[in-house]
Amino acid sequence: LLLVRRFFHEVVPFADLRPAPEAVSGGSDVVGERPQALATADGGTVVAYLPVGGEVTLRGDAAGGARWFDPRTGKLTAAEGTA
């Protein structure tokens, strides 16, 4: 949990994030499996959570610089398929 704390305190501006279901598309539509998203008001930062893994498409300005955060290691890596 320390790595997740670091992510929300040092990597993304957690206090500025709000629910943004329109920021992601794809993934499961089943409750509990559906991808969730938070975004800043300007759409420059989007955080997507995929509870069962899979693929999603990010919409908006943040899509071009997408990175994966691994909560097991705390590492950020470039996401595949980013434009």
N, CA, C and O atoms as a GROMACS GRO file, in nm:
protein
  332
    1LEU      N    1   0.080  -0.120   0.000
    1LEU     CA    2   0.000   0.000   0.000
    1LEU      C    3   0.085   0.127   0.000
    1LEU      O    4   0.037   0.234  -0.039
    2LEU      N    5   0.209   0.116   0.043
    2LEU     CA    6   0.296   0.234   0.039
    2LEU      C    7   0.319   0.282  -0.103
    2LEU      O    8   0.329   0.402  -0.128
    3LEU      N    9   0.326   0.188  -0.197
    3LEU     CA   10   0.348   0.226  -0.337
    3LEU      C   11   0.225   0.296  -0.395
    3LEU      O   12   0.238   0.391  -0.472
    4VAL      N   13   0.107   0.250  -0.357
    4VAL     CA   14  -0.016   0.314  -0.403
    4VAL      C   15  -0.027   0.454  -0.341
    4VAL      O   16  -0.068   0.548  -0.408
    5ARG      N   17   0.010   0.466  -0.215
    5ARG     CA   18   0.012   0.597  -0.149
    5ARG      C   19   0.105   0.693  -0.224
    5ARG      O   20   0.069   0.808  -0.250
    6ARG      N   21   0.224   0.645  -0.259
    6ARG     CA   22   0.319   0.727  -0.334
    6ARG      C   23   0.259   0.771  -0.468
    6ARG      O   24   0.274   0.886  -0.509
    7PHE      N   25   0.191   0.678  -0.535
    7PHE     CA   26   0.128   0.709  -0.663
    7PHE      C   27   0.030   0.826  -0.650
    7PHE      O   28   0.035   0.920  -0.730
    8PHE      N   29  -0.057   0.821  -0.550
    8PHE     CA   30  -0.160   0.924  -0.535
    8PHE      C   31  -0.110   1.051  -0.468
    8PHE      O   32  -0.180   1.152  -0.471
    9HIS      N   33   0.008   1.048  -0.410
    9HIS     CA   34   0.061   1.169  -0.347
    9HIS      C   35   0.173   1.234  -0.428
    9HIS      O   36   0.192   1.356  -0.421
   10GLU      N   37   0.248   1.154  -0.504
   10GLU     CA   38   0.364   1.207  -0.575
   10GLU      C   39   0.355   1.201  -0.727
   10GLU      O   40   0.417   1.282  -0.796
   11VAL      N   41   0.279   1.106  -0.780
   11VAL     CA   42   0.275   1.086  -0.924
   11VAL      C   43   0.157   1.158  -0.988
   11VAL      O   44   0.172   1.223  -1.091
   12VAL      N   45   0.039   1.146  -0.929
   12VAL     CA   46  -0.080   1.212  -0.982
   12VAL      C   47  -0.137   1.308  -0.878
   12VAL      O   48  -0.118   1.288  -0.758
   13PRO      N   49  -0.206   1.412  -0.924
   13PRO     CA   50  -0.263   1.511  -0.830
   13PRO      C   51  -0.398   1.463  -0.776
   13PRO      O   52  -0.502   1.509  -0.821
   14PHE      N   53  -0.396   1.369  -0.681
   14PHE     CA   54  -0.518   1.305  -0.634
   14PHE      C   55  -0.627   1.404  -0.594
   14PHE      O   56  -0.744   1.383  -0.626
   15ALA      N   57  -0.591   1.512  -0.527
   15ALA     CA   58  -0.691   1.609  -0.480
   15ALA      C   59  -0.765   1.675  -0.596
   15ALA      O   60  -0.876   1.726  -0.577
   16ASP      N   61  -0.706   1.675  -0.715
   16ASP     CA   62  -0.768   1.739  -0.832
   16ASP      C   63  -0.846   1.641  -0.919
   16ASP      O   64  -0.909   1.682  -1.016
   17LEU      N   65  -0.844   1.513  -0.885
   17LEU     CA   66  -0.911   1.412  -0.967
   17LEU      C   67  -1.058   1.398  -0.929
   17LEU      O   68  -1.094   1.405  -0.812
   18ARG      N   69  -1.141   1.377  -1.031
   18ARG     CA   70  -1.285   1.357  -1.012
   18ARG      C   71  -1.329   1.238  -1.097
   18ARG      O   72  -1.263   1.207  -1.196
   19PRO      N   73  -1.438   1.170  -1.060
   19PRO     CA   74  -1.487   1.060  -1.143
   19PRO      C   75  -1.507   1.104  -1.288
   19PRO      O   76  -1.560   1.212  -1.314
   20ALA      N   77  -1.462   1.020  -1.381
   20ALA     CA   78  -1.470   1.054  -1.523
   20ALA      C   79  -1.498   0.930  -1.606
   20ALA      O   80  -1.410   0.884  -1.679
   21PRO      N   81  -1.618   0.875  -1.596
   21PRO     CA   82  -1.647   0.753  -1.672
   21PRO      C   83  -1.634   0.771  -1.823
   21PRO      O   84  -1.611   0.673  -1.895
   22GLU      N   85  -1.648   0.894  -1.872
   22GLU     CA   86  -1.636   0.921  -2.016
   22GLU      C   87  -1.491   0.919  -2.065
   22GLU      O   88  -1.467   0.923  -2.185
   23ALA      N   89  -1.395   0.912  -1.974
   23ALA     CA   90  -1.254   0.916  -2.011
   23ALA      C   91  -1.200   0.782  -2.061
   23ALA      O   92  -1.091   0.777  -2.118
   24VAL      N   93  -1.275   0.674  -2.040
   24VAL     CA   94  -1.231   0.542  -2.087
   24VAL      C   95  -1.344   0.474  -2.162
   24VAL      O   96  -1.462   0.496  -2.135
   25SER      N   97  -1.305   0.391  -2.256
   25SER     CA   98  -1.403   0.306  -2.325
   25SER      C   99  -1.341   0.169  -2.342
   25SER      O  100  -1.219   0.154  -2.343
   26GLY      N  101  -1.426   0.071  -2.354
   26GLY     CA  102  -1.379  -0.066  -2.365
   26GLY      C  103  -1.382  -0.136  -2.231
   26GLY      O  104  -1.424  -0.079  -2.130
   27GLY      N  105  -1.338  -0.258  -2.230
   27GLY     CA  106  -1.340  -0.335  -2.107
   27GLY      C  107  -1.477  -0.394  -2.082
   27GLY      O  108  -1.567  -0.382  -2.164
   28SER      N  109  -1.491  -0.458  -1.969
   28SER     CA  110  -1.614  -0.527  -1.932
   28SER      C  111  -1.723  -0.428  -1.890
   28SER      O  112  -1.694  -0.320  -1.838
   29ASP      N  113  -1.849  -0.466  -1.915
   29ASP     CA  114  -1.963  -0.387  -1.868
   29ASP      C  115  -2.026  -0.448  -1.743
   29ASP      O  116  -2.127  -0.399  -1.693
   30VAL      N  117  -1.966  -0.555  -1.692
   30VAL     CA  118  -2.019  -0.623  -1.573
   30VAL      C  119  -1.982  -0.542  -1.449
   30VAL      O  120  -1.868  -0.501  -1.432
   31VAL      N  121  -2.081  -0.520  -1.362
   31VAL     CA  122  -2.056  -0.448  -1.238
   31VAL      C  123  -1.948  -0.520  -1.159
   31VAL      O  124  -1.953  -0.642  -1.142
   32GLY      N  125  -1.850  -0.445  -1.111
   32GLY     CA  126  -1.737  -0.503  -1.038
   32GLY      C  127  -1.619  -0.534  -1.128
   32GLY      O  128  -1.507  -0.552  -1.080
   33GLU      N  129  -1.642  -0.539  -1.259
   33GLU     CA  130  -1.535  -0.564  -1.356
   33GLU      C  131  -1.514  -0.444  -1.448
   33GLU      O  132  -1.414  -0.437  -1.519
   34ARG      N  133  -1.608  -0.350  -1.446
   34ARG     CA  134  -1.606  -0.234  -1.534
   34ARG      C  135  -1.487  -0.143  -1.501
   34ARG      O  136  -1.466  -0.110  -1.384
   35PRO      N  137  -1.408  -0.101  -1.601
   35PRO     CA  138  -1.299  -0.007  -1.577
   35PRO      C  139  -1.353   0.124  -1.518
   35PRO      O  140  -1.460   0.171  -1.557
   36GLN      N  141  -1.279   0.181  -1.425
   36GLN     CA  142  -1.316   0.306  -1.361
   36GLN      C  143  -1.212   0.411  -1.395
   36GLN      O  144  -1.096   0.377  -1.420
   37ALA      N  145  -1.251   0.538  -1.398
   37ALA     CA  146  -1.156   0.644  -1.432
   37ALA      C  147  -1.179   0.767  -1.345
   37ALA      O  148  -1.291   0.799  -1.306
   38LEU      N  149  -1.068   0.834  -1.318
   38LEU     CA  150  -1.065   0.964  -1.254
   38LEU      C  151  -0.988   1.056  -1.347
   38LEU      O  152  -0.898   1.010  -1.417
   39ALA      N  153  -1.022   1.184  -1.350
   39ALA     CA  154  -0.950   1.278  -1.437
   39ALA      C  155  -0.949   1.417  -1.374
   39ALA      O  156  -1.036   1.452  -1.294
   40THR      N  157  -0.850   1.496  -1.414
   40THR     CA  158  -0.849   1.636  -1.376
   40THR      C  159  -0.951   1.709  -1.462
   40THR      O  160  -0.992   1.659  -1.567
   41ALA      N  161  -0.991   1.827  -1.419
   41ALA     CA  162  -1.093   1.904  -1.491
   41ALA      C  163  -1.054   1.932  -1.636
   41ALA      O  164  -1.140   1.934  -1.724
   42ASP      N  165  -0.925   1.955  -1.660
   42ASP     CA  166  -0.881   1.985  -1.797
   42ASP      C  167  -0.854   1.859  -1.880
   42ASP      O  168  -0.822   1.870  -1.998
   43GLY      N  169  -0.867   1.741  -1.820
   43GLY     CA  170  -0.845   1.616  -1.892
   43GLY      C  171  -0.699   1.584  -1.916
   43GLY      O  172  -0.668   1.487  -1.985
   44GLY      N  173  -0.609   1.664  -1.861
   44GLY     CA  174  -0.466   1.641  -1.883
   44GLY      C  175  -0.413   1.521  -1.809
   44GLY      O  176  -0.311   1.464  -1.848
   45THR      N  177  -0.480   1.481  -1.702
   45THR     CA  178  -0.442   1.361  -1.628
   45THR      C  179  -0.564   1.273  -1.614
   45THR      O  180  -0.669   1.318  -1.569
   46VAL      N  181  -0.550   1.147  -1.653
   46VAL     CA  182  -0.656   1.048  -1.639
   46VAL      C  183  -0.595   0.927  -1.570
   46VAL      O  184  -0.489   0.879  -1.609
   47VAL      N  185  -0.664   0.878  -1.469
   47VAL     CA  186  -0.622   0.756  -1.400
   47VAL      C  187  -0.730   0.652  -1.425
   47VAL      O  188  -0.846   0.674  -1.391
   48ALA      N  189  -0.693   0.541  -1.484
   48ALA     CA  190  -0.789   0.433  -1.512
   48ALA      C  191  -0.754   0.312  -1.426
   48ALA      O  192  -0.637   0.275  -1.414
   49TYR      N  193  -0.855   0.252  -1.368
   49TYR     CA  194  -0.839   0.131  -1.288
   49TYR      C  195  -0.912   0.018  -1.358
   49TYR      O  196  -1.032   0.028  -1.385
   50LEU      N  197  -0.840  -0.089  -1.387
   50LEU     CA  198  -0.899  -0.205  -1.452
   50LEU      C  199  -0.901  -0.319  -1.351
   50LEU      O  200  -0.801  -0.388  -1.335
   51PRO      N  201  -1.013  -0.340  -1.281
   51PRO     CA  202  -1.017  -0.437  -1.172
   51PRO      C  203  -0.988  -0.581  -1.214
   51PRO      O  204  -0.941  -0.660  -1.132
   52VAL      N  205  -1.014  -0.616  -1.338
   52VAL     CA  206  -0.986  -0.752  -1.384
   52VAL      C  207  -0.888  -0.753  -1.501
   52VAL      O  208  -0.878  -0.852  -1.573
   53GLY      N  209  -0.816  -0.642  -1.519
   53GLY     CA  210  -0.720  -0.634  -1.630
   53GLY      C  211  -0.792  -0.609  -1.761
   53GLY      O  212  -0.908  -0.568  -1.762
   54GLY      N  213  -0.723  -0.632  -1.870
   54GLY     CA  214  -0.780  -0.612  -2.002
   54GLY      C  215  -0.726  -0.488  -2.070
   54GLY      O  216  -0.619  -0.438  -2.036
   55GLU      N  217  -0.802  -0.440  -2.167
   55GLU     CA  218  -0.762  -0.324  -2.246
   55GLU      C  219  -0.871  -0.220  -2.244
   55GLU      O  220  -0.990  -0.253  -2.243
   56VAL      N  221  -0.830  -0.094  -2.245
   56VAL     CA  222  -0.924   0.018  -2.256
   56VAL      C  223  -0.864   0.122  -2.348
   56VAL      O  224  -0.744   0.121  -2.376
   57THR      N  225  -0.947   0.211  -2.394
   57THR     CA  226  -0.903   0.325  -2.472
   57THR      C  227  -0.924   0.449  -2.387
   57THR      O  228  -1.033   0.473  -2.336
   58LEU      N  229  -0.817   0.529  -2.373
   58LEU     CA  230  -0.827   0.656  -2.301
   58LEU      C  231  -0.867   0.764  -2.400
   58LEU      O  232  -0.819   0.767  -2.513
   59ARG      N  233  -0.954   0.851  -2.356
   59ARG     CA  234  -0.997   0.964  -2.440
   59ARG      C  235  -0.939   1.092  -2.384
   59ARG      O  236  -0.917   1.104  -2.263
   60GLY      N  237  -0.915   1.187  -2.469
   60GLY     CA  238  -0.870   1.318  -2.425
   60GLY      C  239  -0.720   1.338  -2.440
   60GLY      O  240  -0.650   1.256  -2.500
   61ASP      N  241  -0.672   1.449  -2.384
   61ASP     CA  242  -0.532   1.489  -2.398
   61ASP      C  243  -0.435   1.392  -2.335
   61ASP      O  244  -0.321   1.381  -2.382
   62ALA      N  245  -0.474   1.323  -2.232
   62ALA     CA  246  -0.383   1.234  -2.159
   62ALA      C  247  -0.349   1.107  -2.237
   62ALA      O  248  -0.251   1.040  -2.205
   63ALA      N  249  -0.427   1.073  -2.337
   63ALA     CA  250  -0.409   0.946  -2.407
   63ALA      C  251  -0.271   0.931  -2.472
   63ALA      O  252  -0.217   0.821  -2.476
   64GLY      N  253  -0.215   1.039  -2.521
   64GLY     CA  254  -0.087   1.032  -2.590
   64GLY      C  255   0.032   1.000  -2.502
   64GLY      O  256   0.134   0.953  -2.552
   65GLY      N  257   0.023   1.023  -2.374
   65GLY     CA  258   0.134   0.998  -2.283
   65GLY      C  259   0.101   0.893  -2.179
   65GLY      O  260   0.146   0.901  -2.065
   66ALA      N  261   0.023   0.794  -2.218
   66ALA     CA  262  -0.024   0.692  -2.122
   66ALA      C  263   0.090   0.608  -2.068
   66ALA      O  264   0.181   0.568  -2.140
   67ARG      N  265   0.083   0.583  -1.937
   67ARG     CA  266   0.180   0.498  -1.870
   67ARG      C  267   0.107   0.404  -1.776
   67ARG      O  268   0.001   0.437  -1.723
   68TRP      N  269   0.165   0.286  -1.757
   68TRP     CA  270   0.112   0.188  -1.661
   68TRP      C  271   0.184   0.205  -1.529
   68TRP      O  272   0.306   0.223  -1.526
   69PHE      N  273   0.109   0.197  -1.420
   69PHE     CA  274   0.166   0.196  -1.285
   69PHE      C  275   0.149   0.055  -1.232
   69PHE      O  276   0.038   0.002  -1.228
   70ASP      N  277   0.259  -0.007  -1.192
   70ASP     CA  278   0.254  -0.141  -1.135
   70ASP      C  279   0.252  -0.129  -0.982
   70ASP      O  280   0.354  -0.093  -0.923
   71PRO      N  281   0.139  -0.157  -0.917
   71PRO     CA  282   0.131  -0.140  -0.772
   71PRO      C  283   0.217  -0.240  -0.694
   71PRO      O  284   0.238  -0.223  -0.574
   72ARG      N  285   0.266  -0.342  -0.762
   72ARG     CA  286   0.354  -0.438  -0.694
   72ARG      C  287   0.496  -0.386  -0.682
   72ARG      O  288   0.567  -0.417  -0.586
   73THR      N  289   0.539  -0.305  -0.782
   73THR     CA  290   0.677  -0.257  -0.784
   73THR      C  291   0.689  -0.105  -0.772
   73THR      O  292   0.794  -0.053  -0.735
   74GLY      N  293   0.581  -0.033  -0.802
   74GLY     CA  294   0.584   0.112  -0.802
   74GLY      C  295   0.641   0.172  -0.928
   74GLY      O  296   0.661   0.293  -0.936
   75LYS      N  297   0.667   0.090  -1.028
   75LYS     CA  298   0.729   0.139  -1.153
   75LYS      C  299   0.623   0.187  -1.251
   75LYS      O  300   0.513   0.133  -1.258
   76LEU      N  301   0.660   0.291  -1.326
   76LEU     CA  302   0.578   0.341  -1.435
   76LEU      C  303   0.644   0.300  -1.567
   76LEU      O  304   0.765   0.318  -1.583
   77THR      N  305   0.568   0.247  -1.659
   77THR     CA  306   0.620   0.211  -1.790
   77THR      C  307   0.525   0.263  -1.897
   77THR      O  308   0.406   0.278  -1.872
   78ALA      N  309   0.578   0.290  -2.015
   78ALA     CA  310   0.494   0.336  -2.126
   78ALA      C  311   0.389   0.230  -2.159
   78ALA      O  312   0.418   0.111  -2.164
   79ALA      N  313   0.267   0.276  -2.182
   79ALA     CA  314   0.161   0.184  -2.219
   79ALA      C  315   0.172   0.151  -2.367
   79ALA      O  316   0.206   0.236  -2.449
   80GLU      N  317   0.144   0.026  -2.400
   80GLU     CA  318   0.148  -0.016  -2.540
   80GLU      C  319   0.030   0.045  -2.614
   80GLU      O  320  -0.078   0.066  -2.558
   81GLY      N  321   0.053   0.071  -2.741
   81GLY     CA  322  -0.054   0.121  -2.826
   81GLY      C  323  -0.086   0.267  -2.807
   81GLY      O  324  -0.192   0.313  -2.849
   82THR      N  325   0.003   0.343  -2.744
   82THR     CA  326  -0.023   0.485  -2.726
   82THR      C  327   0.017   0.561  -2.851
   82THR      O  328   0.111   0.524  -2.921
   83ALA      N  329  -0.055   0.667  -2.877
   83ALA     CA  330  -0.026   0.748  -2.995
   83ALA      C  331   0.067   0.862  -2.960
   83ALA      O  332   0.103   0.941  -3.048
   0.00000   0.00000   0.00000
